[in-house]
Short mmCIF file of C-alpha atoms in Angstrom, two decimals:
data_model
loop_
_atom_site.label_atom_id
_atom_site.label_comp_id
_atom_site.label_asym_id
_atom_site.label_seq_id
_atom_site.Cartn_x
_atom_site.Cartn_y
_atom_site.Cartn_z
CA MET A 647 122.10 104.68 93.46
CA GLY A 648 125.55 103.79 94.76
CA ASN A 649 126.65 101.58 97.71
CA GLU A 650 126.38 104.63 99.99
CA MET A 651 122.61 104.52 99.50
CA MET A 652 122.06 101.26 101.31
CA ALA A 653 119.04 100.79 103.57
CA GLY A 654 121.15 101.06 106.73
CA ARG A 655 124.73 101.85 107.82
CA LYS A 656 126.69 99.26 109.74
CA ASP A 657 127.75 100.37 113.24
CA ASP A 658 130.97 99.36 114.89
CA GLY A 659 129.47 95.97 115.88
CA GLY A 660 128.53 95.14 112.28
CA ALA A 661 124.79 95.26 112.85
CA VAL A 662 122.50 97.23 110.57
CA PRO A 663 120.29 99.50 112.72
CA ALA A 664 116.73 99.93 111.61
CA LEU A 665 115.82 103.25 110.02
CA GLU A 666 112.50 104.93 110.41
CA VAL A 667 110.01 104.19 107.61
CA PHE A 668 110.65 106.76 104.90
CA GLY A 669 107.77 109.08 104.30
CA SER A 670 108.75 112.65 105.19
CA VAL A 671 112.09 113.18 103.39
CA GLY A 672 113.68 112.00 100.24
CA ARG A 673 117.34 111.71 99.32
CA THR A 674 118.54 113.26 96.08
CA ARG A 675 122.06 113.44 94.63
CA GLU A 676 122.62 116.58 96.66
CA GLY A 677 121.44 115.14 99.99
CA ILE A 678 118.20 115.21 101.94
CA ALA A 679 115.23 116.78 100.19
CA PRO A 680 112.53 118.48 102.33
CA HIS A 681 109.13 117.06 102.97
CA GLY A 682 106.78 117.37 99.94
CA SER A 683 109.58 117.98 97.48
CA GLY A 684 109.02 114.86 95.45
CA LEU A 685 111.88 113.18 93.53
CA PRO A 686 113.00 113.90 90.00
CA SER A 687 112.67 110.95 87.65
CA ASP A 688 116.45 110.91 87.07
CA SER A 689 117.44 111.21 90.70
CA GLY A 690 118.37 107.51 91.02
CA ALA A 691 117.60 107.73 94.73
CA CYS A 692 115.01 106.03 96.93
CA GLY A 693 115.81 107.78 100.27
CA LEU A 694 115.86 106.16 103.66
CA PHE A 695 113.67 103.18 104.22
CA ASP A 696 112.93 100.42 106.65
CA PRO A 697 115.09 97.43 105.71
CA SER A 698 112.32 95.11 107.02
CA LEU A 699 110.34 95.78 103.85
CA ALA A 700 112.65 93.40 102.06
CA ALA A 701 111.80 90.66 104.45
CA ARG A 702 108.12 90.58 103.65
CA PRO A 703 107.31 87.47 101.62
CA VAL A 704 104.49 88.97 99.46
CA VAL A 705 104.85 91.85 96.99
CA LEU A 706 101.72 93.40 95.44
CA PHE A 707 102.04 95.61 92.39
CA ASP A 708 99.79 98.23 90.80
CA PHE A 709 99.54 97.90 87.05
CA ASP A 710 99.19 101.25 85.26
CA GLY A 711 102.21 103.46 85.82
CA THR A 712 103.89 100.87 87.96
CA LEU A 713 104.42 97.73 85.98
CA ALA A 714 103.59 99.01 82.56
CA ASN A 715 103.91 102.43 80.95
CA THR A 716 100.27 102.75 79.88
CA GLN A 717 100.10 106.49 80.18
CA PRO A 718 100.71 107.37 76.49
CA ALA A 719 98.16 104.88 75.29
CA ILE A 720 95.60 105.96 77.80
CA MET A 721 96.02 109.66 76.97
CA ARG A 722 95.84 109.04 73.22
CA VAL A 723 92.62 107.10 73.45
CA VAL A 724 91.04 109.48 75.96
CA SER A 725 91.98 112.39 73.71
CA GLU A 726 90.35 110.81 70.76
CA VAL A 727 87.12 110.10 72.59
CA LEU A 728 86.93 113.58 74.15
CA ALA A 729 87.63 115.13 70.72
CA ARG A 730 84.33 113.68 69.54
CA ARG A 731 82.80 116.08 72.09
CA ASP A 732 84.94 119.01 71.18
CA ILE A 733 86.86 118.67 74.48
CA SER A 734 90.58 119.26 74.18
CA LEU A 735 92.96 118.78 77.11
CA THR A 736 96.71 119.04 77.45
CA GLU A 737 98.79 116.10 78.69
CA ALA A 738 99.25 117.84 81.98
CA GLN A 739 95.52 118.36 82.37
CA MET A 740 94.96 114.60 81.74
CA LEU A 741 97.49 113.37 84.28
CA PRO A 742 94.88 112.90 87.01
CA LEU A 743 93.35 110.18 84.83
CA ILE A 744 96.15 107.85 85.87
CA GLY A 745 95.38 106.13 89.14
CA PRO A 746 91.67 106.43 90.10
CA PRO A 747 88.91 104.39 88.39
CA LEU A 748 88.66 105.75 84.85
CA GLU A 749 85.13 107.14 85.11
CA ASP A 750 86.20 109.13 88.20
CA GLY A 751 89.29 110.46 86.36
CA ILE A 752 87.24 111.50 83.40
CA ARG A 753 84.71 113.42 85.56
CA LEU A 754 87.66 115.13 87.21
CA VAL A 755 89.51 116.26 84.09
CA ALA A 756 86.66 116.80 81.66
CA ASN A 757 84.17 118.33 84.06
CA VAL A 758 81.20 116.24 82.86
CA SER A 759 78.29 114.62 84.53
CA GLU A 760 78.45 111.12 86.00
CA ASP A 761 76.23 109.75 83.19
CA GLU A 762 78.41 111.36 80.54
CA ALA A 763 81.60 110.09 82.23
CA LEU A 764 80.18 106.61 82.02
CA ARG A 765 79.40 107.04 78.26
CA ILE A 766 82.94 108.37 77.63
CA THR A 767 84.37 105.45 79.62
CA ALA A 768 82.45 102.92 77.56
CA GLU A 769 83.67 104.46 74.32
CA TYR A 770 87.20 104.59 75.68
CA ARG A 771 87.20 100.88 76.59
CA ASP A 772 85.87 99.89 73.17
CA LEU A 773 88.55 102.01 71.35
CA PHE A 774 91.28 100.89 73.69
CA ALA A 775 90.44 97.18 73.18
CA ARG A 776 90.44 97.64 69.42
CA THR A 777 93.52 99.81 68.94
CA VAL A 778 95.99 99.26 71.84
CA THR A 779 98.43 96.32 71.71
CA ALA A 780 101.06 95.07 74.09
CA ALA A 781 103.63 97.02 72.07
CA ASP A 782 101.85 100.20 73.18
CA ILE A 783 102.13 99.49 76.88
CA PRO A 784 105.67 98.29 77.58
CA LEU A 785 106.92 97.20 80.94
CA PHE A 786 109.00 99.86 82.61
CA PRO A 787 112.77 99.38 82.48
CA GLY A 788 113.96 97.02 85.23
CA THR A 789 110.53 95.47 85.73
CA ALA A 790 111.16 92.14 84.12
CA ALA A 791 114.44 91.67 85.99
CA LEU A 792 112.79 92.66 89.33
CA LEU A 793 110.02 90.17 88.83
CA ASP A 794 112.51 87.45 87.95
CA ALA A 795 114.60 88.18 91.05
CA LEU A 796 111.61 88.24 93.32
CA ALA A 797 110.42 84.91 91.94
CA ALA A 798 113.90 83.36 92.29
CA ALA A 799 113.94 84.55 95.90
CA GLY A 800 110.69 82.69 96.62
CA LYS A 801 108.56 85.84 96.95
CA ARG A 802 104.83 85.55 96.18
CA ILE A 803 103.73 88.21 93.70
CA ALA A 804 100.31 89.52 92.62
CA VAL A 805 98.69 92.49 90.96
CA ALA A 806 96.22 94.77 92.75
CA THR A 807 94.84 97.50 90.56
CA SER A 808 92.00 99.99 90.15
CA ARG A 809 91.78 98.88 86.49
CA LEU A 810 89.03 96.41 85.64
CA GLU A 811 90.24 92.92 86.60
CA ALA A 812 89.34 91.24 83.27
CA SER A 813 91.17 93.79 81.12
CA THR A 814 94.23 93.75 83.40
CA ALA A 815 94.45 89.99 83.21
CA GLU A 816 94.36 90.20 79.38
CA LEU A 817 97.09 92.85 79.33
CA VAL A 818 99.27 90.81 81.69
CA ARG A 819 98.92 87.82 79.40
CA ASP A 820 99.58 89.93 76.27
CA LEU A 821 102.83 91.21 77.92
CA GLY A 822 103.91 87.62 78.53
CA VAL A 823 104.39 88.11 82.24
CA THR A 824 103.88 84.82 84.09
CA HIS A 825 105.12 85.62 87.64
CA PHE A 826 101.79 86.57 89.17
CA GLU A 827 99.83 84.19 91.31
CA ALA A 828 96.81 86.47 91.06
CA VAL A 829 95.60 89.53 89.17
CA CYS A 830 92.97 91.44 91.15
CA GLY A 831 91.18 94.58 90.08
CA ARG A 832 87.77 96.15 90.04
CA VAL A 833 84.73 93.93 89.32
CA PRO A 834 81.55 95.90 88.71
CA GLY A 835 79.06 95.34 91.48
CA VAL A 836 81.55 93.27 93.50
CA ARG A 837 84.78 95.26 94.05
CA GLN A 838 85.31 98.92 93.50
CA THR A 839 88.00 100.47 95.63
CA LYS A 840 91.77 100.15 95.70
CA ALA A 841 91.68 98.71 99.14
CA GLU A 842 89.25 96.03 98.03
CA SER A 843 91.45 95.01 95.10
CA ILE A 844 94.39 94.73 97.56
CA ALA A 845 92.24 92.71 100.01
CA ALA A 846 91.23 90.41 97.08
CA ALA A 847 94.90 89.79 96.23
CA LEU A 848 95.63 88.89 99.90
CA ALA A 849 92.72 86.49 99.91
CA ALA A 850 93.76 84.96 96.56
CA LEU A 851 97.22 84.22 98.04
CA ASP A 852 95.80 83.30 101.45
CA VAL A 853 98.19 85.66 103.27
CA ARG A 854 97.96 88.29 105.94
CA PRO A 855 98.45 92.07 105.52
CA GLU A 856 101.59 91.91 107.63
CA ASP A 857 103.11 89.56 105.09
CA ALA A 858 102.82 92.08 102.23
CA VAL A 859 104.23 95.16 100.79
CA MET A 860 102.55 97.25 98.07
CA VAL A 861 104.27 98.97 95.10
CA GLY A 862 102.41 101.72 93.29
CA ASP A 863 102.72 105.04 91.42
CA ARG A 864 99.89 107.10 92.90
CA MET A 865 98.60 108.15 96.31
CA TYR A 866 95.65 105.84 95.79
CA ASP A 867 98.03 102.90 96.12
CA VAL A 868 99.59 104.29 99.29
CA LEU A 869 96.26 105.12 100.90
CA GLY A 870 94.53 101.95 99.76
CA ALA A 871 97.34 99.77 101.22
CA ALA A 872 97.30 101.86 104.45
CA GLU A 873 93.62 101.00 104.97
CA LEU A 874 94.84 97.37 105.40
CA GLY A 875 97.91 98.28 107.37
CA ILE A 876 100.29 97.51 104.46
CA PRO A 877 103.31 99.71 103.70
CA CYS A 878 103.59 101.01 100.15
CA ILE A 879 106.66 101.84 98.08
CA GLY A 880 105.76 104.84 95.91
CA ILE A 881 107.29 105.37 92.45
CA TYR A 882 107.49 108.67 90.68
CA SER A 883 106.95 107.36 87.15
CA GLY A 884 105.22 110.39 85.72
CA ALA A 885 101.60 110.74 86.92
CA ALA A 886 102.12 111.55 90.63
CA ALA A 887 102.49 115.20 91.59
CA PRO A 888 105.73 116.18 93.36
CA GLY A 889 105.44 115.27 97.04
CA GLU A 890 102.36 113.13 96.52
CA HIS A 891 103.82 109.90 97.88
CA GLU A 892 105.40 111.65 100.89
CA GLU A 893 102.19 113.37 101.74
CA ALA A 894 100.28 110.07 101.51
CA GLY A 895 102.75 108.37 103.81
CA ALA A 896 104.69 106.03 101.53
CA ALA A 897 107.11 103.71 103.34
CA ALA A 898 109.72 104.47 100.67
CA VAL A 899 109.85 106.76 97.59
CA CYS A 900 111.62 105.67 94.43
CA SER A 901 112.25 107.05 90.98
CA ASP A 902 112.13 103.76 89.05
CA MET A 903 111.99 100.00 89.31
CA PHE A 904 115.73 99.82 89.81
CA ASP A 905 115.28 101.72 93.04
CA VAL A 906 112.36 99.45 94.04
CA ALA A 907 114.65 96.46 93.55
CA ARG A 908 117.11 97.97 96.01
CA VAL A 909 114.36 98.60 98.63
CA LEU A 910 113.11 94.96 98.19
CA GLY A 911 116.64 93.61 98.31
CA ALA A 912 116.27 92.04 94.87
#
């Protein structure tokens, strides 16, 4: 995204007027895209956005599909577990797995009962823990530099995910990422929803919702943050359907972490 894609345009007096929060249109190389169009992964554009997002002192990140490219590993392991039951799904059919709690995603894509989804989930977690390494779930390009820049600017950073908290903390450690003050996810019997994970991250940092901005790759991140009055920057990293972030009401829509850095002024 070039200089012409700044958050605001200076008027004659040199001030940068505020723009309405982005959520209904996206800017592509050709101009303004209509509502619900989505953004291609190579667009290099994050559209119009409220420049006040960069002033928020707390940034919360989703994990899967946002910080780390876990999609290939997740799909490989799920495919192997489903194959034991003679269930075969294409990659496109498995995309809804990315985002919601795993057992919910499995029920959705495999059309199985709740009990069977729980059994599949248990097998998946065992196989994932035994076969997936940090090399299989790399950080997305630009992520390390963004985290470094946010930390250098004094921002407070945490993870809020629908993945189980314990496994997320292990993966963060394995990736060698040390920027996060807290890693908050689902805890069976204690914390289940995306909004609850976000609330836990706020509590861990002892900050208010108005201090924070969320960054995520699915509508669940946008909607979960909205429950707490927190704006969310949506990323089209591969799992979200075209227009998903716009429909959910994302405060900005980006194609990658380089665009997120521009929105956050990093």
